[in-house]
Coordinates of C-alpha atoms and ligand atoms in Angstrom, one line a residue:
M1 CA -138.3 -110.3 -175.8
E2 CA -141.6 -111.2 -177.3
T3 CA -144.5 -109.4 -175.6
A4 CA -146.0 -107.3 -178.3
A5 CA -149.1 -108.4 -180.1
P6 CA -147.9 -110.0 -183.3
E7 CA -150.0 -107.9 -185.7
K8 CA -148.5 -104.6 -184.4
P9 CA -146.1 -102.7 -186.7
Q10 CA -142.5 -103.5 -185.7
S11 CA -140.8 -100.4 -187.2
F12 CA -140.0 -99.1 -183.7
R13 CA -137.4 -101.9 -183.5
D14 CA -135.4 -100.3 -186.3
T15 CA -134.5 -97.2 -184.3
I16 CA -134.2 -96.0 -180.7
A17 CA -136.0 -93.0 -179.4
T18 CA -132.9 -91.1 -178.3
V19 CA -131.2 -91.1 -181.7
D20 CA -132.6 -89.5 -184.9
Q21 CA -132.2 -90.6 -188.5
D22 CA -128.9 -88.7 -188.8
G23 CA -127.5 -90.4 -185.7
Q24 CA -127.9 -87.2 -183.6
R25 CA -128.9 -87.4 -180.0
V26 CA -132.6 -86.8 -179.4
W27 CA -133.0 -85.1 -176.0
I28 CA -135.8 -86.6 -173.9
Y29 CA -138.0 -84.2 -171.9
P30 CA -140.2 -86.6 -169.8
K31 CA -143.3 -85.0 -168.4
L32 CA -143.5 -84.8 -164.6
V33 CA -145.7 -87.6 -163.4
K34 CA -147.8 -87.9 -160.3
G35 CA -149.2 -91.2 -158.9
V36 CA -149.1 -93.9 -156.4
F37 CA -146.0 -95.7 -157.8
Y38 CA -144.1 -92.4 -158.1
K39 CA -144.9 -91.6 -154.5
Y40 CA -143.7 -94.9 -153.2
R41 CA -140.6 -94.8 -155.4
T42 CA -139.9 -91.3 -153.9
Y43 CA -140.2 -92.6 -150.4
L44 CA -138.0 -95.6 -151.1
S45 CA -135.4 -93.4 -152.8
W46 CA -135.2 -91.3 -149.6
F47 CA -134.4 -94.4 -147.7
F48 CA -131.7 -95.6 -150.1
L49 CA -130.2 -92.1 -150.3
A50 CA -130.0 -91.9 -146.5
L51 CA -128.4 -95.3 -146.4
L52 CA -125.9 -94.5 -149.2
F53 CA -124.7 -91.2 -147.7
S54 CA -124.6 -92.4 -144.1
G55 CA -123.0 -95.8 -145.1
P56 CA -119.4 -94.7 -144.8
F57 CA -120.1 -93.2 -141.3
I58 CA -121.8 -96.3 -139.9
R59 CA -119.3 -98.1 -137.7
V60 CA -119.4 -101.6 -136.3
H61 CA -117.0 -101.8 -133.3
G62 CA -115.2 -98.7 -134.6
H63 CA -114.8 -100.0 -138.2
P64 CA -116.8 -99.1 -141.3
L65 CA -119.8 -101.2 -142.2
M66 CA -118.7 -101.3 -145.8
L67 CA -115.2 -100.6 -147.3
F68 CA -114.0 -101.6 -150.7
N69 CA -110.3 -100.6 -150.5
V70 CA -109.1 -102.0 -153.8
L71 CA -105.8 -100.1 -153.5
E72 CA -104.8 -101.8 -150.2
R73 CA -106.9 -104.9 -151.0
K74 CA -108.9 -104.6 -147.8
F75 CA -112.6 -105.2 -147.9
I76 CA -115.2 -104.9 -145.2
I77 CA -118.7 -106.1 -146.0
F78 CA -121.4 -105.8 -143.4
G79 CA -118.7 -105.4 -140.7
L80 CA -116.7 -108.5 -141.7
A81 CA -113.2 -108.0 -143.0
F82 CA -112.1 -109.8 -146.1
W83 CA -108.6 -110.2 -147.5
P84 CA -107.3 -111.5 -150.9
Q85 CA -106.9 -114.8 -149.1
D86 CA -110.7 -115.0 -148.8
F87 CA -110.9 -114.9 -152.6
N88 CA -112.8 -118.3 -152.6
V89 CA -115.5 -116.9 -150.3
L90 CA -115.8 -113.7 -152.5
V91 CA -116.0 -115.7 -155.7
V92 CA -118.7 -118.0 -154.4
G93 CA -120.5 -114.9 -153.0
V94 CA -120.3 -113.1 -156.4
I95 CA -121.5 -116.2 -158.3
A96 CA -124.4 -116.6 -155.9
F97 CA -125.3 -112.9 -156.3
I98 CA -125.3 -113.3 -160.1
V99 CA -127.5 -116.4 -159.9
F100 CA -129.8 -114.4 -157.6
I101 CA -130.0 -111.6 -160.1
V102 CA -130.8 -114.1 -162.9
L103 CA -133.5 -115.8 -160.8
F104 CA -135.0 -112.4 -159.6
T105 CA -135.1 -111.1 -163.1
A106 CA -136.7 -114.3 -164.5
V107 CA -139.5 -113.8 -162.0
F108 CA -139.8 -110.0 -161.5
G109 CA -138.2 -108.6 -164.6
R110 CA -136.4 -105.3 -164.2
L111 CA -138.0 -104.4 -160.9
F112 CA -134.5 -103.6 -159.6
C113 CA -133.9 -100.9 -162.3
G114 CA -136.9 -98.9 -161.4
W115 CA -136.8 -99.2 -157.6
V116 CA -133.3 -99.9 -156.4
C117 CA -130.7 -99.0 -159.1
P118 CA -128.6 -96.0 -157.9
Q119 CA -128.5 -94.6 -161.5
T120 CA -132.3 -94.5 -161.7
I121 CA -132.6 -93.2 -158.1
F122 CA -130.1 -90.4 -158.7
M123 CA -131.3 -89.5 -162.2
E124 CA -135.1 -89.6 -161.6
M125 CA -135.4 -88.9 -157.9
V126 CA -132.6 -86.3 -157.4
F127 CA -131.3 -84.7 -160.6
R128 CA -134.6 -84.8 -162.6
K129 CA -136.5 -83.3 -159.6
I130 CA -134.0 -80.5 -159.4
E131 CA -134.4 -79.9 -163.1
Y132 CA -138.2 -79.7 -162.8
W133 CA -137.8 -77.3 -159.9
I134 CA -135.5 -75.0 -161.8
E135 CA -136.7 -75.3 -165.4
G136 CA -140.3 -76.4 -165.0
D137 CA -142.1 -79.3 -166.6
A138 CA -141.3 -80.8 -170.1
A139 CA -142.9 -78.0 -172.1
Q140 CA -141.0 -75.3 -170.3
Q141 CA -137.8 -77.2 -170.5
R142 CA -138.2 -77.5 -174.3
K143 CA -139.0 -73.8 -174.5
L144 CA -135.9 -73.0 -172.4
A145 CA -133.7 -75.2 -174.6
G146 CA -134.9 -73.3 -177.7
M147 CA -134.4 -69.9 -176.3
P148 CA -131.3 -67.7 -177.0
W149 CA -128.9 -67.2 -174.1
N150 CA -131.0 -64.4 -172.4
A151 CA -130.9 -63.5 -168.7
E152 CA -133.5 -66.1 -167.8
K153 CA -131.7 -69.0 -169.6
I154 CA -128.4 -68.0 -168.1
R155 CA -129.9 -67.8 -164.6
K156 CA -131.7 -71.1 -164.8
R157 CA -128.8 -73.0 -166.5
S158 CA -126.2 -71.6 -164.1
T159 CA -128.3 -72.5 -161.1
K160 CA -128.8 -76.0 -162.5
F161 CA -125.1 -76.3 -163.2
L162 CA -124.1 -75.2 -159.7
L163 CA -126.5 -77.7 -158.0
F164 CA -125.7 -80.6 -160.4
F165 CA -121.9 -80.0 -159.9
S166 CA -122.2 -79.7 -156.1
L167 CA -124.2 -82.9 -155.9
S168 CA -121.8 -84.7 -158.2
F169 CA -119.0 -83.5 -155.9
L170 CA -120.9 -84.9 -152.9
I171 CA -121.5 -88.2 -154.6
A172 CA -117.8 -88.4 -155.6
N173 CA -116.7 -87.9 -152.0
T174 CA -119.1 -90.5 -150.8
F175 CA -118.0 -92.9 -153.4
L176 CA -114.4 -92.4 -152.4
A177 CA -115.3 -92.8 -148.7
Y178 CA -116.5 -96.3 -149.6
I179 CA -113.1 -97.0 -151.1
I180 CA -110.6 -95.4 -148.7
G181 CA -112.7 -94.8 -145.6
T182 CA -113.9 -91.6 -144.1
D183 CA -110.7 -91.0 -142.0
D184 CA -108.5 -90.9 -145.1
L185 CA -111.1 -88.9 -147.0
F186 CA -111.1 -86.2 -144.3
K187 CA -107.4 -86.1 -144.4
I188 CA -107.5 -85.4 -148.2
I189 CA -110.0 -82.7 -147.6
L190 CA -108.4 -81.0 -144.6
D191 CA -104.7 -81.5 -145.0
D192 CA -102.3 -79.6 -147.3
P193 CA -103.6 -80.4 -150.8
R194 CA -100.0 -81.0 -152.0
Q195 CA -99.8 -84.1 -149.8
H196 CA -102.9 -85.7 -151.4
L197 CA -102.6 -85.1 -155.1
G198 CA -103.7 -88.6 -156.0
G199 CA -106.8 -88.4 -153.7
L200 CA -107.7 -84.9 -155.1
A201 CA -107.3 -86.2 -158.6
A202 CA -109.7 -89.1 -157.8
I203 CA -112.3 -86.7 -156.4
T204 CA -112.0 -84.5 -159.4
I205 CA -112.3 -87.4 -161.9
F206 CA -115.3 -89.0 -160.0
T207 CA -117.0 -85.6 -159.8
G208 CA -116.5 -85.1 -163.6
I209 CA -117.9 -88.6 -164.4
F210 CA -121.0 -88.1 -162.2
F211 CA -121.6 -84.6 -163.5
F212 CA -121.2 -85.9 -167.1
V213 CA -123.7 -88.8 -166.5
Y214 CA -126.4 -86.7 -164.9
W215 CA -126.0 -83.5 -166.9
W216 CA -125.7 -85.0 -170.3
F217 CA -125.4 -88.8 -170.6
R218 CA -128.5 -89.7 -168.6
E219 CA -130.7 -92.5 -170.0
Q220 CA -127.8 -93.5 -172.3
A221 CA -126.1 -95.1 -169.3
C222 CA -129.0 -97.6 -169.1
L223 CA -129.3 -98.0 -172.9
I224 CA -125.6 -98.3 -173.9
V225 CA -123.5 -99.0 -170.8
C226 CA -125.5 -101.1 -168.4
P227 CA -124.8 -104.8 -168.9
Y228 CA -127.9 -105.8 -166.9
G229 CA -130.2 -104.0 -169.3
R230 CA -128.5 -105.7 -172.2
L231 CA -129.1 -109.1 -170.7
Q232 CA -132.8 -108.7 -170.5
G233 CA -133.4 -110.5 -173.8
V234 CA -132.0 -113.8 -172.4
L235 CA -133.2 -113.4 -168.8
L236 CA -136.9 -112.7 -169.4
D237 CA -139.5 -115.1 -170.7
K238 CA -143.3 -114.9 -171.1
N239 CA -143.9 -115.6 -167.5
S240 CA -141.6 -112.8 -166.2
I241 CA -143.5 -110.0 -164.4
N242 CA -142.8 -106.7 -166.1
I243 CA -144.3 -103.4 -166.7
T244 CA -146.6 -104.4 -169.6
Y245 CA -149.3 -102.8 -171.7
D246 CA -152.5 -105.0 -171.7
F247 CA -153.0 -105.0 -175.4
V248 CA -155.9 -107.4 -175.2
R249 CA -157.8 -104.9 -173.1
G250 CA -156.3 -101.8 -174.7
E251 CA -156.6 -102.5 -178.5
K252 CA -158.0 -101.4 -180.7
R253 CA -156.9 -98.0 -179.6
D254 CA -159.1 -95.1 -180.6
K255 CA -158.8 -91.4 -179.8
K256 CA -162.5 -90.8 -179.5
I257 CA -163.6 -90.3 -175.9
K258 CA -167.3 -90.1 -176.7
N259 CA -169.2 -92.5 -179.0
R260 CA -166.3 -94.9 -179.1
P261 CA -166.5 -97.5 -181.8
E262 CA -167.8 -100.9 -180.6
D263 CA -164.4 -102.6 -181.4
A264 CA -162.4 -100.0 -179.5
G265 CA -160.4 -101.1 -176.5
D266 CA -159.6 -99.0 -173.4
C267 CA -156.6 -97.1 -174.9
I268 CA -157.5 -93.7 -176.1
D269 CA -154.1 -93.2 -177.7
C270 CA -153.5 -90.1 -175.6
K271 CA -149.7 -90.9 -175.6
K272 CA -149.4 -89.8 -171.9
C273 CA -147.5 -93.0 -171.3
V274 CA -144.9 -92.0 -173.9
A275 CA -144.7 -88.4 -172.7
V276 CA -143.6 -89.4 -169.2
C277 CA -141.1 -92.0 -170.3
P278 CA -137.5 -91.1 -169.4
T279 CA -136.2 -93.3 -172.2
G280 CA -138.7 -92.0 -174.7
I281 CA -140.3 -95.3 -175.7
D282 CA -143.9 -96.4 -176.2
I283 CA -144.6 -99.3 -173.9
R284 CA -147.5 -100.2 -176.1
N285 CA -145.0 -101.7 -178.5
G286 CA -144.2 -104.4 -175.9
T287 CA -141.3 -104.9 -173.6
Q288 CA -138.2 -103.2 -174.9
L289 CA -134.6 -103.0 -173.9
E290 CA -134.9 -99.3 -173.2
C291 CA -137.6 -99.8 -170.5
V292 CA -136.1 -99.2 -167.0
N293 CA -139.3 -100.2 -165.3
C294 CA -139.6 -96.7 -163.7
T295 CA -143.5 -97.1 -163.4
N296 CA -144.1 -93.6 -164.9
C297 CA -146.3 -95.0 -167.6
I298 CA -148.4 -96.9 -165.1
D299 CA -149.1 -93.8 -163.1
A300 CA -149.8 -91.7 -166.3
C301 CA -152.2 -94.3 -167.7
D302 CA -153.9 -94.9 -164.4
E303 CA -154.7 -91.2 -164.2
I304 CA -156.3 -91.4 -167.7
M305 CA -158.3 -94.5 -166.8
V306 CA -159.7 -92.9 -163.7
A307 CA -160.7 -89.9 -165.8
M308 CA -162.3 -92.3 -168.3
N309 CA -164.1 -94.2 -165.5
K310 CA -162.3 -97.4 -166.5
P311 CA -160.4 -99.8 -164.3
Q312 CA -156.8 -98.8 -163.6
G313 CA -154.0 -101.1 -164.7
L314 CA -154.1 -100.9 -168.5
I315 CA -150.4 -100.7 -168.0
R316 CA -149.4 -102.7 -165.0
Y317 CA -146.9 -105.2 -163.5
T318 CA -147.9 -108.5 -165.2
S319 CA -146.6 -111.2 -167.5
Y320 CA -147.3 -111.8 -171.2
N321 CA -148.9 -115.1 -170.4
N322 CA -151.1 -113.4 -167.8
I323 CA -152.4 -111.0 -170.5
V324 CA -152.9 -113.5 -173.3
E325 CA -153.8 -116.7 -171.5
K326 CA -154.9 -115.2 -168.1
T327 CA -152.5 -117.6 -166.4
S328 CA -149.6 -116.6 -164.1
Q329 CA -147.1 -119.3 -163.5
V330 CA -144.2 -118.0 -161.3
F331 CA -142.5 -121.3 -160.5
T332 CA -141.6 -122.4 -163.9
T333 CA -139.1 -125.2 -164.5
R334 CA -136.4 -122.6 -165.2
V335 CA -137.2 -120.8 -161.9
K336 CA -137.1 -124.0 -160.0
A337 CA -133.7 -124.9 -161.5
Y338 CA -132.3 -121.5 -160.6
T339 CA -133.6 -121.8 -157.1
V340 CA -131.9 -125.2 -156.6
V341 CA -128.6 -123.8 -157.9
L342 CA -128.9 -120.7 -155.8
S343 CA -129.6 -122.7 -152.6
L344 CA -126.6 -124.9 -153.2
L345 CA -124.4 -121.8 -153.8
L346 CA -125.7 -120.1 -150.7
T347 CA -125.1 -123.2 -148.6
L348 CA -121.5 -123.3 -149.8
F349 CA -121.0 -119.6 -149.3
F350 CA -122.2 -119.6 -145.7
Y351 CA -120.1 -122.7 -145.0
L352 CA -117.0 -121.0 -146.3
L353 CA -117.8 -117.8 -144.5
L354 CA -118.5 -119.4 -141.1
S355 CA -115.5 -121.8 -141.3
R356 CA -113.2 -119.0 -142.3
P357 CA -110.3 -118.8 -139.7
D358 CA -109.7 -115.5 -137.9
T359 CA -106.0 -115.6 -139.0
E360 CA -104.4 -117.0 -142.1
T361 CA -100.8 -118.1 -141.9
T362 CA -98.3 -119.2 -144.5
I363 CA -95.4 -121.4 -143.4
L364 CA -92.5 -122.2 -145.8
R365 CA -89.2 -123.8 -145.2
A366 CA -86.5 -121.1 -145.4
K367 CA -84.9 -121.0 -148.9
G368 CA -81.4 -122.3 -149.2
Q369 CA -81.4 -123.8 -145.7
L370 CA -81.0 -127.5 -145.0
Y371 CA -80.9 -128.6 -141.4
T372 CA -78.8 -128.3 -138.3
E373 CA -78.1 -130.6 -135.4
Q374 CA -79.0 -129.3 -132.0
G375 CA -77.9 -132.0 -129.5
I376 CA -80.7 -134.6 -129.6
Y377 CA -82.7 -132.6 -132.2
Y378 CA -82.6 -132.0 -135.9
S379 CA -83.6 -128.4 -136.6
N380 CA -85.2 -126.7 -139.7
L381 CA -85.8 -123.0 -140.2
Y382 CA -89.2 -121.8 -141.5
T383 CA -90.5 -118.4 -142.6
L384 CA -93.9 -117.2 -141.4
K385 CA -96.4 -114.8 -142.7
S386 CA -99.7 -114.2 -140.9
I387 CA -102.7 -112.1 -141.5
N388 CA -105.2 -111.0 -138.8
K389 CA -108.7 -110.8 -140.3
T390 CA -110.3 -109.5 -137.1
F391 CA -110.5 -106.1 -135.6
E392 CA -108.6 -107.1 -132.4
P393 CA -104.9 -107.7 -131.8
V394 CA -103.9 -111.4 -131.9
E395 CA -100.8 -113.3 -130.9
V396 CA -100.2 -116.4 -133.0
T397 CA -98.5 -119.4 -131.6
F398 CA -97.6 -122.8 -133.1
K399 CA -97.5 -126.5 -132.1
I400 CA -96.2 -129.6 -133.9
K401 CA -99.1 -132.0 -134.2
E402 CA -97.3 -135.3 -134.7
F403 CA -94.6 -134.8 -132.1
P404 CA -95.6 -133.3 -128.8
S405 CA -91.9 -133.4 -127.7
A406 CA -90.8 -131.3 -130.7
K407 CA -89.7 -127.8 -129.9
I408 CA -90.5 -124.5 -131.6
R409 CA -88.0 -121.6 -131.2
M410 CA -89.2 -118.3 -132.5
V411 CA -86.6 -116.1 -134.1
G412 CA -87.2 -112.9 -132.1
S413 CA -90.6 -112.7 -130.4
N414 CA -94.0 -114.4 -131.1
L415 CA -96.0 -113.2 -134.1
S416 CA -98.1 -110.3 -132.8
L417 CA -100.7 -109.1 -135.2
S418 CA -102.3 -105.7 -135.0
P419 CA -106.0 -105.5 -135.9
Q420 CA -106.4 -106.3 -139.6
G421 CA -102.6 -106.4 -139.6
L422 CA -100.0 -108.5 -141.3
A423 CA -96.8 -109.8 -139.6
Q424 CA -93.8 -111.8 -140.8
G425 CA -91.3 -113.8 -138.9
A426 CA -89.3 -117.0 -138.7
M427 CA -89.0 -120.0 -136.4
F428 CA -86.9 -123.1 -135.9
V429 CA -88.7 -126.4 -135.5
D430 CA -86.6 -129.0 -133.5
I431 CA -87.6 -132.6 -134.0
P432 CA -86.1 -135.2 -131.6
K433 CA -83.7 -137.4 -133.7
V434 CA -85.6 -140.5 -132.4
H435 CA -88.7 -139.3 -134.3
Y436 CA -87.0 -138.4 -137.5
R437 CA -87.8 -140.7 -140.4
A438 CA -86.5 -139.4 -143.8
P439 CA -85.7 -136.2 -145.6
G440 CA -88.9 -134.4 -146.7
M441 CA -91.0 -136.1 -144.1
K442 CA -94.5 -134.6 -143.6
L443 CA -95.0 -132.2 -140.7
S444 CA -98.3 -130.7 -139.5
I445 CA -98.0 -127.4 -137.7
E446 CA -101.0 -126.2 -135.7
V447 CA -101.6 -122.5 -135.5
Y448 CA -103.2 -121.1 -132.4
A449 CA -104.8 -117.6 -131.9
K450 CA -106.4 -116.5 -128.7
G451 CA -105.7 -120.0 -127.3
K452 CA -107.8 -121.6 -130.0
K453 CA -106.6 -123.7 -132.8
V454 CA -107.4 -121.9 -136.1
E455 CA -105.5 -123.8 -138.7
T456 CA -103.3 -126.8 -139.3
I457 CA -100.7 -126.3 -142.0
S458 CA -98.9 -129.1 -143.8
T459 CA -95.2 -128.7 -144.6
R460 CA -92.0 -130.7 -144.9
F461 CA -89.1 -131.4 -142.6
T462 CA -85.7 -132.3 -143.8
G463 CA -82.7 -134.0 -142.2
P464 CA -79.9 -136.5 -143.0
N465 CA -80.5 -139.6 -145.2
Q466 CA -81.0 -142.5 -142.8
Ligands
SF4_501 S1 -151.6 -93.5 -171.4 FE1 -152.9 -95.3 -171.4 S2 -154.6 -94.6 -172.7 FE2 -153.0 -93.1 -173.0 S3 -151.9 -93.9 -174.8 FE3 -150.9 -94.8 -173.1 S4 -151.9 -96.8 -172.8 FE4 -153.2 -95.6 -174.1
SF4_502 S1 -141.9 -97.7 -170.7 FE1 -142.8 -97.1 -168.7 S2 -141.7 -98.1 -167.2 FE2 -140.5 -98.3 -169.1 S3 -139.0 -96.6 -168.9 FE3 -140.8 -95.9 -170.1 S4 -142.1 -94.9 -168.5 FE4 -140.6 -96.2 -167.4

């Protein structure tokens, strides 16, 4: 990532702000920021939080809007049910999503991290705000951390612990509701705990993980764990729009407010942009892996610029090329190529999605069975397995495509599928001897659901050697 002015010292690249020379964690106390971007991020976070917590309760025709039941391999995405049999749709969807992320990042940098990422929203817009409320701004937090365990520290830390833990518990329950659904979650909460030891263990583990992340791990999740952050080096280029310090305008930095030297730029080296940074970096060193695009430094610097009677935007959303060459080219060759690939993938995805049958059936000749003679027919036994991907009951029936006079005899009743259900059965296919050609002859079986043909399945039919 090359966005710093080349003559700047590069020593900041040898270390990261959250680890000292001895390898010990340096705790970051970002100063509370006020500004336009922070205000709009707060509003947007309310929207996303409302969506996240209400998500498991939103029903479409009585079913969850989203469900990711990896245990039973049932997935509902925007009200549409997916099964492992829809793997091809999901794979194309995931690849399209990854290409979308690559394209989006090439154009808009890490906009997602600052405005949409759940980790940033929870950390900066929920837990950090609680911390400011209980412990005060950065200076008071530092003071509290250095205090012995007196009454004030015990009161503040235990209040924070209680609130952080309760919120982590709430997030863990919501997370689980997306996996198993609200009905099963309420059973775990309300039933005899001994009947739901697995579910209770999951809630406890998730609560512990969320508490650990927001109490202690914090920005390390973005710096160490997040693969998206790590990919920035290859995803960004000089035309990507990022939160960037305008070093052409800002340098040479000088602390003097009055009688500024003639060669001084607009930066007064107040370090407010560093003080508010939740990952502890100095954006004036250029785009860095640690920057989560939270916009705090924009707001902090804008406040200084207003006080200095200078135009806002010394730190702003812009590209390196825009700063250096005053050009902004969004549709670069790379972006055009990604757009073409993404369009093709989306076309394929929607084709697969819309042509997906409501039911999916497997028909196999019964193992170890040859054929029988039934008067004027040769008869083969087939096993059936059918999945209903809809939320309504479906009865599946079959027809032989090539031979209208062929008969189908179900073993037992027709295949009746409950909503999102799976059913197994067996049937005999009787082919008139006059139509029989050779052992292993091809047979096309049409599958009907709700009176509509949903699939045609190719199989084989066997009989005597002619
Ligand atoms: S807040 Fe603005 S003026 Fe102050 S150090 Fe940062 S870039 Fe320079
Ligand atoms: S450099 Fe600015 S945008 Fe990046 S993480 Fe720090 S404060 Fe946020």
